[in-house]
Short mmCIF file of C-alpha atoms in Angstrom, two decimals:
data_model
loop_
_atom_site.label_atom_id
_atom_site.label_comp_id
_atom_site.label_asym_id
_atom_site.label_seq_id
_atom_site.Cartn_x
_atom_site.Cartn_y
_atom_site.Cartn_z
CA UNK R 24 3.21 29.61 -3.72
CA UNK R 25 4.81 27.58 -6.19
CA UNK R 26 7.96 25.32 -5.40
CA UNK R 27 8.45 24.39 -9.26
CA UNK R 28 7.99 20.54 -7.76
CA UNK R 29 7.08 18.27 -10.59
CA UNK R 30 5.48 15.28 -10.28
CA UNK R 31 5.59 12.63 -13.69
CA UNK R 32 3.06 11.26 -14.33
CA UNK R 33 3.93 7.96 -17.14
CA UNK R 34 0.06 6.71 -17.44
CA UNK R 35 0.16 4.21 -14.05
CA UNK R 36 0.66 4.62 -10.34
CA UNK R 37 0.02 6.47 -6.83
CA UNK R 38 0.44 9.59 -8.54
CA UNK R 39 -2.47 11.24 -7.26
CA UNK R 40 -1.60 10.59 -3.55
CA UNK R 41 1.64 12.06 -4.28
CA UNK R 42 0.40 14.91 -5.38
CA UNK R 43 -1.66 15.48 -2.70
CA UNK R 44 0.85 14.90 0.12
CA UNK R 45 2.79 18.08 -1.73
CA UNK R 46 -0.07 19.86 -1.92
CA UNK R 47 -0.62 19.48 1.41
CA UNK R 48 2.56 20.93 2.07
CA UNK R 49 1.24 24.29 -0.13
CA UNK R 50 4.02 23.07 -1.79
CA UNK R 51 2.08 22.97 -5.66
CA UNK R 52 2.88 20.16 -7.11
CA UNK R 53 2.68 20.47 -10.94
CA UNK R 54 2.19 16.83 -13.06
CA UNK R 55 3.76 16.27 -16.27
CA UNK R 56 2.81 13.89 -18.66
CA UNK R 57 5.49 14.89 -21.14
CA UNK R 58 9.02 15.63 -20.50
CA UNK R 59 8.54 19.36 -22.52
CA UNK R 60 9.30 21.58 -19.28
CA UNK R 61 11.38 19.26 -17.36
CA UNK R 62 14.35 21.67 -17.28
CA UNK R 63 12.11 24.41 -15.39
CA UNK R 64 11.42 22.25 -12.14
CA UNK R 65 13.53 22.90 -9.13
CA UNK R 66 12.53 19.45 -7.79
CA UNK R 67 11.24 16.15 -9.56
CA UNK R 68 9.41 13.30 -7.98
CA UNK R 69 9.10 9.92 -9.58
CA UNK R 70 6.31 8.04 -7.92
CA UNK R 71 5.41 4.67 -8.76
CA UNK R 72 3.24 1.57 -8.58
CA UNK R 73 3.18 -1.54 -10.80
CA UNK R 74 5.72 -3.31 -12.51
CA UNK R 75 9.15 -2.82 -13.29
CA UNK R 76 9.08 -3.66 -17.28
CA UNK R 77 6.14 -1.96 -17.74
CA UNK R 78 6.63 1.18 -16.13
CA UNK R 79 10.03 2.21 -17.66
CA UNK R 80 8.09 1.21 -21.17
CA UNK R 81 5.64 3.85 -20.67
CA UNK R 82 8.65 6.40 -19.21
CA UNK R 83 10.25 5.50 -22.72
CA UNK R 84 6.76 5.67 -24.83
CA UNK R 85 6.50 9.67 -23.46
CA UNK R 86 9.94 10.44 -23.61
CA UNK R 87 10.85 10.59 -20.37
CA UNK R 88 14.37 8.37 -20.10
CA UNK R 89 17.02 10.94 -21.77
CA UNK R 90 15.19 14.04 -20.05
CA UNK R 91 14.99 12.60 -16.64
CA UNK R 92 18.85 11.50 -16.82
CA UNK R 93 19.74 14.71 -18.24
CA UNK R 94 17.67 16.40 -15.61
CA UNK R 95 19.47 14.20 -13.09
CA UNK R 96 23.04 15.05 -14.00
CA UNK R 97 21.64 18.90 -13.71
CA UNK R 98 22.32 18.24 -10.36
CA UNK R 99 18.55 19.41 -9.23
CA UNK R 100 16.89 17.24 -6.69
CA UNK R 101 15.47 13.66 -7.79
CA UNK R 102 13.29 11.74 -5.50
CA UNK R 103 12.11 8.15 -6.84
CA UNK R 104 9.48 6.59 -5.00
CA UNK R 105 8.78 2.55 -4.48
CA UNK R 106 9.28 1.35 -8.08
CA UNK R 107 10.47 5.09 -9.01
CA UNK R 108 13.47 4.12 -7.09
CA UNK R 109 14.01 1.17 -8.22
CA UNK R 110 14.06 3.24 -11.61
CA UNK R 111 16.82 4.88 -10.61
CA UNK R 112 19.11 1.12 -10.34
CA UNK R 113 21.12 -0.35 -13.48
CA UNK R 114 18.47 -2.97 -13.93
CA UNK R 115 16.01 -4.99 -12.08
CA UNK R 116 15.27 -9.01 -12.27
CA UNK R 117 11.05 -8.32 -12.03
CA UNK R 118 9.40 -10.54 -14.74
CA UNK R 119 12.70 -10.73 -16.55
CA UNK R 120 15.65 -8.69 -16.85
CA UNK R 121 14.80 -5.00 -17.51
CA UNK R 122 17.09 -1.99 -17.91
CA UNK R 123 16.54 1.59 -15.18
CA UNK R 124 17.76 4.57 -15.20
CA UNK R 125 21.45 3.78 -14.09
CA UNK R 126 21.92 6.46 -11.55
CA UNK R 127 22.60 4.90 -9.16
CA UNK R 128 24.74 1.60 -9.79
CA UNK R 129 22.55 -1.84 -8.59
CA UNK R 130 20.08 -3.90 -9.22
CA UNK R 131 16.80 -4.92 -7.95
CA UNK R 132 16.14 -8.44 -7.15
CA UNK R 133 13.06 -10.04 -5.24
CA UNK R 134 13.36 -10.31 -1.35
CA UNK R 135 15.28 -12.90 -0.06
CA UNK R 136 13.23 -15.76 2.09
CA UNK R 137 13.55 -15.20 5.83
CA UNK R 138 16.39 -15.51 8.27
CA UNK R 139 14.98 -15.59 11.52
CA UNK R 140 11.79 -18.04 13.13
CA UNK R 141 10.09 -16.23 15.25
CA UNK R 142 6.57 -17.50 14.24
CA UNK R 143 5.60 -15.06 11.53
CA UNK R 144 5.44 -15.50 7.65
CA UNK R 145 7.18 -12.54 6.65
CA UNK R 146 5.23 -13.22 3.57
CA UNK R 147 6.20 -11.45 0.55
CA UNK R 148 5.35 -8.47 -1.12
CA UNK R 149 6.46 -7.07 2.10
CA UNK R 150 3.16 -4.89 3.18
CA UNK R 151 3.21 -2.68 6.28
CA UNK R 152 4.72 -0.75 8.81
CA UNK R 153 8.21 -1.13 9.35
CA UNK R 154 11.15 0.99 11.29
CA UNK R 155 14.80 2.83 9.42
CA UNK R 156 17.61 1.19 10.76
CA UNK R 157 20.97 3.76 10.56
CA UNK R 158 23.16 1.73 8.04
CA UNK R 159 25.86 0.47 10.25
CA UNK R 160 28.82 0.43 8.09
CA UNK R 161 29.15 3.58 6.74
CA UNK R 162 26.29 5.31 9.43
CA UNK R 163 25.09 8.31 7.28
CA UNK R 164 24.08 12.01 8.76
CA UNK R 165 20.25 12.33 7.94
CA UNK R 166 21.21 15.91 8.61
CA UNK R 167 19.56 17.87 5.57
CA UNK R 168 18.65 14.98 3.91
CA UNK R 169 15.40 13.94 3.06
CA UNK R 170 15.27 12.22 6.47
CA UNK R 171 16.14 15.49 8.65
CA UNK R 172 14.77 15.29 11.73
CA UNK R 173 13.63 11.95 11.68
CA UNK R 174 14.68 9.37 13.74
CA UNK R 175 14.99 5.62 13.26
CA UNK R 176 11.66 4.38 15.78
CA UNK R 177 9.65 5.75 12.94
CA UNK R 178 7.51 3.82 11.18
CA UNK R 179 7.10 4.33 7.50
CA UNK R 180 4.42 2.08 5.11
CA UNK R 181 6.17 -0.29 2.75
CA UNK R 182 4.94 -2.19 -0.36
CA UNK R 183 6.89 -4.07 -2.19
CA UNK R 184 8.02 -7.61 -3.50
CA UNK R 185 11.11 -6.82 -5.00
CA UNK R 186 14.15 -4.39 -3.24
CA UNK R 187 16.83 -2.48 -4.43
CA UNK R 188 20.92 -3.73 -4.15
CA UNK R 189 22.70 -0.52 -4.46
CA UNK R 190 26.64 -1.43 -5.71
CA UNK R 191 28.32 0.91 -3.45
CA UNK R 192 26.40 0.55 0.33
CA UNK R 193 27.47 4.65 1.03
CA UNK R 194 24.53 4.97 -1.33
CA UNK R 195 21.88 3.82 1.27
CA UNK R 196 21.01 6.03 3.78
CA UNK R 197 18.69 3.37 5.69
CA UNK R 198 17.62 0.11 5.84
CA UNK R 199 14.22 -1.57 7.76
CA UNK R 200 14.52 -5.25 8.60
CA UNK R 201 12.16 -8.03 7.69
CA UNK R 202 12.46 -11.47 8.11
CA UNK R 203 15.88 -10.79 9.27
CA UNK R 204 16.82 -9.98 5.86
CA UNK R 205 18.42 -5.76 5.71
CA UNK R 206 16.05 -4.02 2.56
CA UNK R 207 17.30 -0.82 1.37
CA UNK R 208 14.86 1.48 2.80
CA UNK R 209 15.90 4.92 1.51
CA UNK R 210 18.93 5.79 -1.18
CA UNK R 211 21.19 9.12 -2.02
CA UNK R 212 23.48 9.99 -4.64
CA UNK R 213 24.56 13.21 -4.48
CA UNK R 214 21.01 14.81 -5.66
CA UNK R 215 18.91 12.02 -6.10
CA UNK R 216 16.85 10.63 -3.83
CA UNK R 217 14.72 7.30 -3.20
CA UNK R 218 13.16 5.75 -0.99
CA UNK R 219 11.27 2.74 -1.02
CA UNK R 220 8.57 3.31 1.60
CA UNK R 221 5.55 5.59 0.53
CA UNK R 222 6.21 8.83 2.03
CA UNK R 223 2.58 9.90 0.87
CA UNK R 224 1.02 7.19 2.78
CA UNK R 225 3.22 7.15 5.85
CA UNK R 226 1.06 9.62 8.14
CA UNK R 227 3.04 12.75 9.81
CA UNK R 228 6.15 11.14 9.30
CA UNK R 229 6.30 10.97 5.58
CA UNK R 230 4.48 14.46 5.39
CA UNK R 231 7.77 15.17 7.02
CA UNK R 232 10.31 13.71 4.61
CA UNK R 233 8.44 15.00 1.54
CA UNK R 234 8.41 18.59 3.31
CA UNK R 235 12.10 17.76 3.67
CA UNK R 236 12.49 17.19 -0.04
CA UNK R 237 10.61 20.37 -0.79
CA UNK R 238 13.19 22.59 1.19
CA UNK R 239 16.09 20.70 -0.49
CA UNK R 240 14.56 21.82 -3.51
CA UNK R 241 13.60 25.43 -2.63
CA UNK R 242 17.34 25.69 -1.00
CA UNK R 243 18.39 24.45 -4.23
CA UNK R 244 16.71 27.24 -5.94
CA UNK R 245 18.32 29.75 -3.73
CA UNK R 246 22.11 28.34 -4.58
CA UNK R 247 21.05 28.46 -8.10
CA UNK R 248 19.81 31.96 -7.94
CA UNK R 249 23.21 33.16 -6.34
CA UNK R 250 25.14 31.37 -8.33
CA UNK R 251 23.73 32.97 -11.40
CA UNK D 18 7.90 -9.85 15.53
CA UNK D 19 6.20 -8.43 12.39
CA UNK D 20 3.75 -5.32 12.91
CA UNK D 21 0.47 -6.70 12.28
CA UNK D 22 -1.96 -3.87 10.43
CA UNK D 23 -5.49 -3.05 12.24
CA UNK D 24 -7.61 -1.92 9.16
CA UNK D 25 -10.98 -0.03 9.69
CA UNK D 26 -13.05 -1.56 7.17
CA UNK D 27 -15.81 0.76 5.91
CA UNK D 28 -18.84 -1.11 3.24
CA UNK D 29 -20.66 1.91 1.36
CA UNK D 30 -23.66 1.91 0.31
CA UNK D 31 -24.30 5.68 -1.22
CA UNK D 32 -23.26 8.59 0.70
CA UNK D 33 -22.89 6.39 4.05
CA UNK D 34 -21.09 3.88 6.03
CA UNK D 35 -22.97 1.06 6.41
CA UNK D 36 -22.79 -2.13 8.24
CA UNK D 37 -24.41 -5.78 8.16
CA UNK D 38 -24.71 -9.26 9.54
CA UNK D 39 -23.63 -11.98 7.43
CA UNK D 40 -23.31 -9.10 4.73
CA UNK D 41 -26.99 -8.68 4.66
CA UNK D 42 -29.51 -6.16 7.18
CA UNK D 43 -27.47 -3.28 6.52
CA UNK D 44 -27.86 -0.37 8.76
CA UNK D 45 -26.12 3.10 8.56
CA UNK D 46 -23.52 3.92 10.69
CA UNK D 47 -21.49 7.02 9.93
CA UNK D 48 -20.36 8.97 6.79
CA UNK D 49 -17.67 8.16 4.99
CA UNK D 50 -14.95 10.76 5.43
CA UNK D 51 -15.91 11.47 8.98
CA UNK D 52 -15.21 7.81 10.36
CA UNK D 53 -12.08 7.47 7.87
CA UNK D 54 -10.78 10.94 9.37
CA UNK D 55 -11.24 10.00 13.14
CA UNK D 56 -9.79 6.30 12.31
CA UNK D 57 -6.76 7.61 11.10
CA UNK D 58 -6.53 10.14 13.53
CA UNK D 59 -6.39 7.35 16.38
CA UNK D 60 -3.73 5.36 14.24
CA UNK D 61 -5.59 3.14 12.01
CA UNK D 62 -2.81 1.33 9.64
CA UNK D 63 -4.80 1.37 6.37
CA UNK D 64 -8.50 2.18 5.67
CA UNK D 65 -10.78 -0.27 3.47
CA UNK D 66 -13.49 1.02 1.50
CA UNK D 67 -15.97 -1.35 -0.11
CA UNK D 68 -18.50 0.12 -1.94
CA UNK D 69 -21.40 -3.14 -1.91
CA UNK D 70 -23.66 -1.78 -4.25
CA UNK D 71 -21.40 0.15 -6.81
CA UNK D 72 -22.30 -2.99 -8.70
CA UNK D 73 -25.47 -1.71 -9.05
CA UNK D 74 -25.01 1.91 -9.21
CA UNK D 75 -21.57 2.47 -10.56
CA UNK D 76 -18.14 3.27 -9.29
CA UNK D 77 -18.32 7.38 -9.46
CA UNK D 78 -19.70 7.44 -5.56
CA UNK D 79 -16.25 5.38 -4.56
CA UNK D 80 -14.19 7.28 -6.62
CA UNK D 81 -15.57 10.83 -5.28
CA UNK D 82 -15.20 9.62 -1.84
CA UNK D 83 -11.65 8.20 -2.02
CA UNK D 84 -11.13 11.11 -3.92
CA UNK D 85 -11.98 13.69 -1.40
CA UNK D 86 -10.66 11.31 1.89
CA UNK D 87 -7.26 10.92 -0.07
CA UNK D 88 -6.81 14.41 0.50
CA UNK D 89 -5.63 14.82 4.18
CA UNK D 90 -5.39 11.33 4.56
CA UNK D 91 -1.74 9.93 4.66
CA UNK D 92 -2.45 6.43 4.87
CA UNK D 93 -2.95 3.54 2.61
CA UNK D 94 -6.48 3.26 1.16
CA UNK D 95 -7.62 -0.18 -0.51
CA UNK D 96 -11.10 0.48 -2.07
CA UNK D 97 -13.14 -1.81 -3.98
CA UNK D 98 -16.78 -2.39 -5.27
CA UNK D 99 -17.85 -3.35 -9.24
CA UNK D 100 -14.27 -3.19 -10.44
CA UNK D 101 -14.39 -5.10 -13.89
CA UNK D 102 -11.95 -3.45 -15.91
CA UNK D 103 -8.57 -1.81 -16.55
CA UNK D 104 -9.68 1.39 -16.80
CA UNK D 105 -11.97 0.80 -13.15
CA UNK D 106 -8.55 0.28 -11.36
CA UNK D 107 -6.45 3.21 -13.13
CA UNK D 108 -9.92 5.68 -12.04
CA UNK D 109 -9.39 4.33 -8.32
CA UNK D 110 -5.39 4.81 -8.07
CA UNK D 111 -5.71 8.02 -9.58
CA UNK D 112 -8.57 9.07 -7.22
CA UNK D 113 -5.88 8.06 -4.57
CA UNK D 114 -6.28 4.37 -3.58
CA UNK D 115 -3.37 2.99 -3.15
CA UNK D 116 -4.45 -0.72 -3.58
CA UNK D 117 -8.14 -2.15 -5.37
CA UNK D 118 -9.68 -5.24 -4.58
CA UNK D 119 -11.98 -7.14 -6.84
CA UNK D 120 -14.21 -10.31 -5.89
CA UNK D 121 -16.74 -11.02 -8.81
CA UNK D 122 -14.84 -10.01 -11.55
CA UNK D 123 -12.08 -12.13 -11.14
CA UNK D 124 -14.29 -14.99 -10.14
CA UNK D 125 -16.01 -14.28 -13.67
CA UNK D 126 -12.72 -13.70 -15.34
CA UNK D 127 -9.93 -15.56 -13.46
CA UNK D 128 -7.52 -14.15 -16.50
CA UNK D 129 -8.08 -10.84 -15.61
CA UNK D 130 -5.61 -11.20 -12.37
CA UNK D 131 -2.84 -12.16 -14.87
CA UNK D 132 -3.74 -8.69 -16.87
CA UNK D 133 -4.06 -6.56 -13.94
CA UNK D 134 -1.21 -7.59 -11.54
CA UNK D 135 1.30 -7.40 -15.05
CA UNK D 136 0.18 -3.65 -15.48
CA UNK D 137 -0.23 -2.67 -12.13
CA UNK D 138 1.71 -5.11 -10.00
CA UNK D 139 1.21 -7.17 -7.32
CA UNK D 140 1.01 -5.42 -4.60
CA UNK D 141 -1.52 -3.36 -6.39
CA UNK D 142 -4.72 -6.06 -7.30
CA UNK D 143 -6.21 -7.38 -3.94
CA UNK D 144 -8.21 -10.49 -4.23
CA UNK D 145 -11.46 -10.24 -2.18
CA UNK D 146 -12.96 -13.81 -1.09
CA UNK D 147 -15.81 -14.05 0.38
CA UNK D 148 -16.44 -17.40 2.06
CA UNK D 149 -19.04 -19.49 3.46
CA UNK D 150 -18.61 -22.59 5.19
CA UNK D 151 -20.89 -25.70 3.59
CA UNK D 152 -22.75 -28.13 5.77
CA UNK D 153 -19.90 -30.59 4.44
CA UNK D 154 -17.09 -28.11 6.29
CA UNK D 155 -15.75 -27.02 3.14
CA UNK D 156 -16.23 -23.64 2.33
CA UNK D 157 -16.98 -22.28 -0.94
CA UNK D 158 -16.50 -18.58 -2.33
CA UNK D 159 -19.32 -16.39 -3.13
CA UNK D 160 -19.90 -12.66 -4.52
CA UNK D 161 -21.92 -9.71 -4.89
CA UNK D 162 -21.52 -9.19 -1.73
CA UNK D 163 -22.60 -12.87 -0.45
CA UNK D 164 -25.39 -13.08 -2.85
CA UNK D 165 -24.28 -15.29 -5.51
CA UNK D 166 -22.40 -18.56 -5.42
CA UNK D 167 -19.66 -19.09 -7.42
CA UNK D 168 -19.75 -22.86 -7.32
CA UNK D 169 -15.98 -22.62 -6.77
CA UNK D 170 -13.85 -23.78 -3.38
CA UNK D 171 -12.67 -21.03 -1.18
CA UNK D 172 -9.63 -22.21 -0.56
CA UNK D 173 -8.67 -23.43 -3.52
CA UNK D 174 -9.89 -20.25 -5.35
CA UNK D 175 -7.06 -18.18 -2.96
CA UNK D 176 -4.44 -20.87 -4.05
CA UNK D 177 -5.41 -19.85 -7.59
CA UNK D 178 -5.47 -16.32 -6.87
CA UNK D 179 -2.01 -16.37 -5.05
CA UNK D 180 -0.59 -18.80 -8.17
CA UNK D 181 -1.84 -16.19 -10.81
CA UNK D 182 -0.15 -13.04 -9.06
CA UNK D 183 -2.72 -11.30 -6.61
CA UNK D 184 -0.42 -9.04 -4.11
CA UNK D 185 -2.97 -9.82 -1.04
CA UNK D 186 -6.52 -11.45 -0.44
CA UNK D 187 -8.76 -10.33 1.82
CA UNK D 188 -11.07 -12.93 3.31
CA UNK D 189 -14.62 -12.08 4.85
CA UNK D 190 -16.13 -15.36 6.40
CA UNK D 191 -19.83 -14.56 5.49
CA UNK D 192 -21.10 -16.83 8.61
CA UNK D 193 -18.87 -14.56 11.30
CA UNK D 194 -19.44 -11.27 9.10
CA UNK D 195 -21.32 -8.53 11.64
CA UNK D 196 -21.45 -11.45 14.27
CA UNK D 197 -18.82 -10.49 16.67
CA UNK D 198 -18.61 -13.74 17.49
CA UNK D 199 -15.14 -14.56 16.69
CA UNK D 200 -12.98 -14.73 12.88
CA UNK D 201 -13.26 -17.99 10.94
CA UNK D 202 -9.69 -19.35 12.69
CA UNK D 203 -10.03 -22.95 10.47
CA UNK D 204 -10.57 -20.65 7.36
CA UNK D 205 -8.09 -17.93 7.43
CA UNK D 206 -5.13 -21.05 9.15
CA UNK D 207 -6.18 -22.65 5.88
CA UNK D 208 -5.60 -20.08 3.70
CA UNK D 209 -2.65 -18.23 5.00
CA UNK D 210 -1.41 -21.97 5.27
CA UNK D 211 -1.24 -22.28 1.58
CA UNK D 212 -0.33 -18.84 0.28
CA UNK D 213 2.93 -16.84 0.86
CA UNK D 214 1.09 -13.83 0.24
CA UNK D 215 -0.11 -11.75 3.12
CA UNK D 216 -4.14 -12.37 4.24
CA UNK D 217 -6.58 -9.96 5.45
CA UNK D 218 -9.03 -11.96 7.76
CA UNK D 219 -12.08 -10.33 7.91
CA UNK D 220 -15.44 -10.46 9.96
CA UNK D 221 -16.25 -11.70 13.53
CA UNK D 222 -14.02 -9.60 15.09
CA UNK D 223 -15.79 -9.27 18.80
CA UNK D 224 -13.15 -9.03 21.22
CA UNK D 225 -9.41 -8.44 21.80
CA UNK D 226 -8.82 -11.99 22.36
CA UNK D 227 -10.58 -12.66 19.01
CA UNK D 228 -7.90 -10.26 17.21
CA UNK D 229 -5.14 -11.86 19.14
CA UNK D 230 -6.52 -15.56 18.18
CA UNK D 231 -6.79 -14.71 14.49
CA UNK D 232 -2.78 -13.12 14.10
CA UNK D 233 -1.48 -16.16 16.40
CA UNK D 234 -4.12 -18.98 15.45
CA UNK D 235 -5.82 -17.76 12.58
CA UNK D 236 -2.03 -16.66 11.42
CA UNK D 237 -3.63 -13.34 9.70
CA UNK D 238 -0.91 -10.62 8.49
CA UNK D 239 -3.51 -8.31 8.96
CA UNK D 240 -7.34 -7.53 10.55
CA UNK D 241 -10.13 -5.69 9.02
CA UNK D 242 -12.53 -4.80 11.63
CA UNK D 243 -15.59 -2.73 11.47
CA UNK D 244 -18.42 -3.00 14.02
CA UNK D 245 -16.54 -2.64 17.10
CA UNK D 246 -14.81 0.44 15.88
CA UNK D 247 -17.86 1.90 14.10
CA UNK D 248 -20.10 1.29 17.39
CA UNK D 249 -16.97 2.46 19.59
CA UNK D 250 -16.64 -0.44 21.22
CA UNK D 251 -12.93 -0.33 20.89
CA UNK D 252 -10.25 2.26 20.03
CA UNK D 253 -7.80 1.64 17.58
CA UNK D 254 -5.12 2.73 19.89
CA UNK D 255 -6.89 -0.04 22.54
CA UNK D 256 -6.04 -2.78 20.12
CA UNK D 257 -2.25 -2.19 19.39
CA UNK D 258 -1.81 -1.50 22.81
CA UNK D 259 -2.66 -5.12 24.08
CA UNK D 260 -1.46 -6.97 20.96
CA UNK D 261 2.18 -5.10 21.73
CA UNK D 262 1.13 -6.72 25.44
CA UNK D 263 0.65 -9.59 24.14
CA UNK D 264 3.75 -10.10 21.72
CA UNK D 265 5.58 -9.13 24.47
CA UNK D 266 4.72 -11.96 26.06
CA UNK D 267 4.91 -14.33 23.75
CA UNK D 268 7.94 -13.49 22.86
CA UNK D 269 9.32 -13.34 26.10
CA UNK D 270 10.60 -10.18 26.53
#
């Protein structure tokens, strides 16, 4: 069956095992290498590996900035992925200042040196396993979001040297810790999603969450369907 | 305390699994997909591929392998073997490795880290050393799987690599490789001394207490170990189990 989930594909990054994990799924991932179709998906994932400047250079080179933020005011389901979230900030301080896709208000800055001494490095990039902590503050439902049914003992894979600092903290629906330091470990605004652990690579668990994003997206389709 | 990875480390060598002493005497042990399959299966954190001849016989055997194991694999997959360009790293990420380490080439072309890790980033290039220690005590880095010397210092070759970008080095001690006889401690304390970026110690691993002296002595983020899962010596699940004991412990809860 096809689920109309798209999957871009801007010339670097873990694209492949993205696509895989929604195939997987029997979800169908389709991969787009140009933004000509964008309006026809019912959900969009941005994946991503590398580096900040030069990945939303090669979005821009195929066209993909205007589309994708028109796509994302649609109100259709976004997910970002490790740097794809980080897309979605106002900017990000990796190698210099660069400008994202400003849907969600923040920035991303490097990971702060650790808080606590408890005889580890906490070296960074920050590579591994690590547990979602419930955001405290504002303590979001996961309920039908991309972490439905999950709950915060499991462990996702992380990758990263730089982290996301959303303006508004409703935004994050949960952190992991390391080094004492709270990283923004998965994001939502309204329809977009991020999240910076690899769901891909994250065994059962992140099967899980992307499955999750697949229903928001085929529910989506449904509300559209009605609605028309 | 910080999860420390256990990674199944799998050299190719054609169709097969194969494994070594001192990186040399290879015999076969398994295929591929099957031994990647059942590691993840018992909880493996990560699976390393090294293909130790594609130097000789080009990178298409990794690439179909990582290829087909990415498929119902959900785990991170570093893979490396005869990378020298660009275009060898794009061919392995989109096969479905996650991260690609590179030994010789760099070694050859120190530059090339600066290239890669801008394009790809960081956490992307991993820098594989392999080191042998000198009748002097220093150790100095070799490649081609052990075969060549590179005339350069081991530990000041990962204080390069970590200066010029590299996301993570992985360090075989050639002496311990296939040994069981324990991880170079001195070498990876060295090296994860002088780096803030995380180290893969790998070869020696014999025992549990080995694994447990290289994360608390050796000060490893993570463990590559190969002959005592391949000959089922050990279970994954065996290993977390007793270093969760064990940080327990130390931590005095």
């Amino acid at each position: 069956m096809s689920s109309n989930i798209f999957v871009i594909d801007y010339g670097i990054g873990n694209l492949h095992s993205v696509e895989k994990a929604v195939s997987y799924l029997n979800a169908g991932a389709r991969v787009i290498d140009k933004p000509e179709g964008i309006e026809s998906a019912r959900g969009l994932i941005l994946p991503g590996v590398g580096a900040f400047g030069d990945g939303m250079r090669l979005l821009g080179e195929r066209g993909f900035v205007e589309p994708l933020k028109r796509y994302a005011r649609s109100g259709r389901p976004l997910l970002g992925i490790c740097l794809g979230m980080q897309f979605l900030f106002s900017h990000s301080e990796e190698f210099g200042a660069h400008r994202g896709l400003d849907l969600i208000g923040g920035r991303v800055v490097r990971i702060g040196p650790k808080k606590i001494e408890d005889g580890f490095n906490y070296k960074v990039p920050h590579i591994g396993w690590n547990r979602l902590i419930l955001p405290p503050e504002f303590k979001p439902s996961w309920e039908n979001t991309i972490l439905d049914g999950i709950s915060e003992n499991e462990e996702l894979y992380f990758v990263h040297s730089f982290t996301a600092l959303p303006d508004d903290s409703s935004t994050v629906l949960a952190y992991t810790e390391y080094g004492g330091n709270l990283i923004v470990a998965a994001v939502k605004n309204g329809n977009i999603y991020g999240c910076q652990f690899h769901p891909e690579k994250s065994r059962q668990t992140g099967i899980r969450i992307l499955q999750n994003f697949v229903n928001i997206a085929s529910n989506y389709k449904d509300a559209y369907a009605i609605s028309r | 305390m910080r999860n420390i990875r256990i990674i199944p480390r799998l050299d190719i060598k054609g169709p097969n699994v194969i494994k070594g002493v001192h990186l040399e005497c290879l015999r076969i042990v398994g295929n591929p997909e099957v031994l990647a399959t059942k590691y993840y299966s018992e909880g493996a954190d990560e699976i390393i591929y090294m293909d130790i001849v594609a130097s000789l016989y080009g990178r298409r055997n990794l690439i179909d392998i990582v290829e087909k194991v990415s498929e119902d694999i959900f785990i991170p997959l570093t893979a490396g073997g005869g990378v020298r360009s660009l275009e060898d790293i794009n061919n392995l990420l989109r096969a479905g490795a996650d991260k690609v380490a590179i030994n010789s080439w760099l070694i050859q072309n120190p530059d090339f880290v600066d290239t890669s890790v801008k394009l790809f980033g960081s956490q992307c290039i991993v820098g594989s050393i392999e080191a042998k220690r000198m009748p002097s005590g220093e150790w100095m880095a070799f490649y081609n799987n052990g075969r060549e010397f590179s005339g350069k210092d081991a530990i000041k070759w990962a204080k390069e690599l970590a200066g010029r970008g590299i996301g993570e080095l992985l360090v075989t001690s050639i002496d311990q490789e296939g040994t069981r006889r324990g991880y170079d401690y001195e070498l990876i304390a060295k090296i994860s001394s002088i780096v803030d970026i995380p180290v893969v110690a790998s070869g020696g691993a014999g025992t549990l207490q080995d694994i447990e002296d290289i994360i608390y002595k050796g000060k490893a983020d993570a463990v590559a170990i190969a002959s005592l899962f391949h000959y089922n010596d050990l279970k994954i699940g065996e290993v977390k189990k007793f270093l969760n004991r064990t940080a327990a412990s130390m931590s005095g809860v």
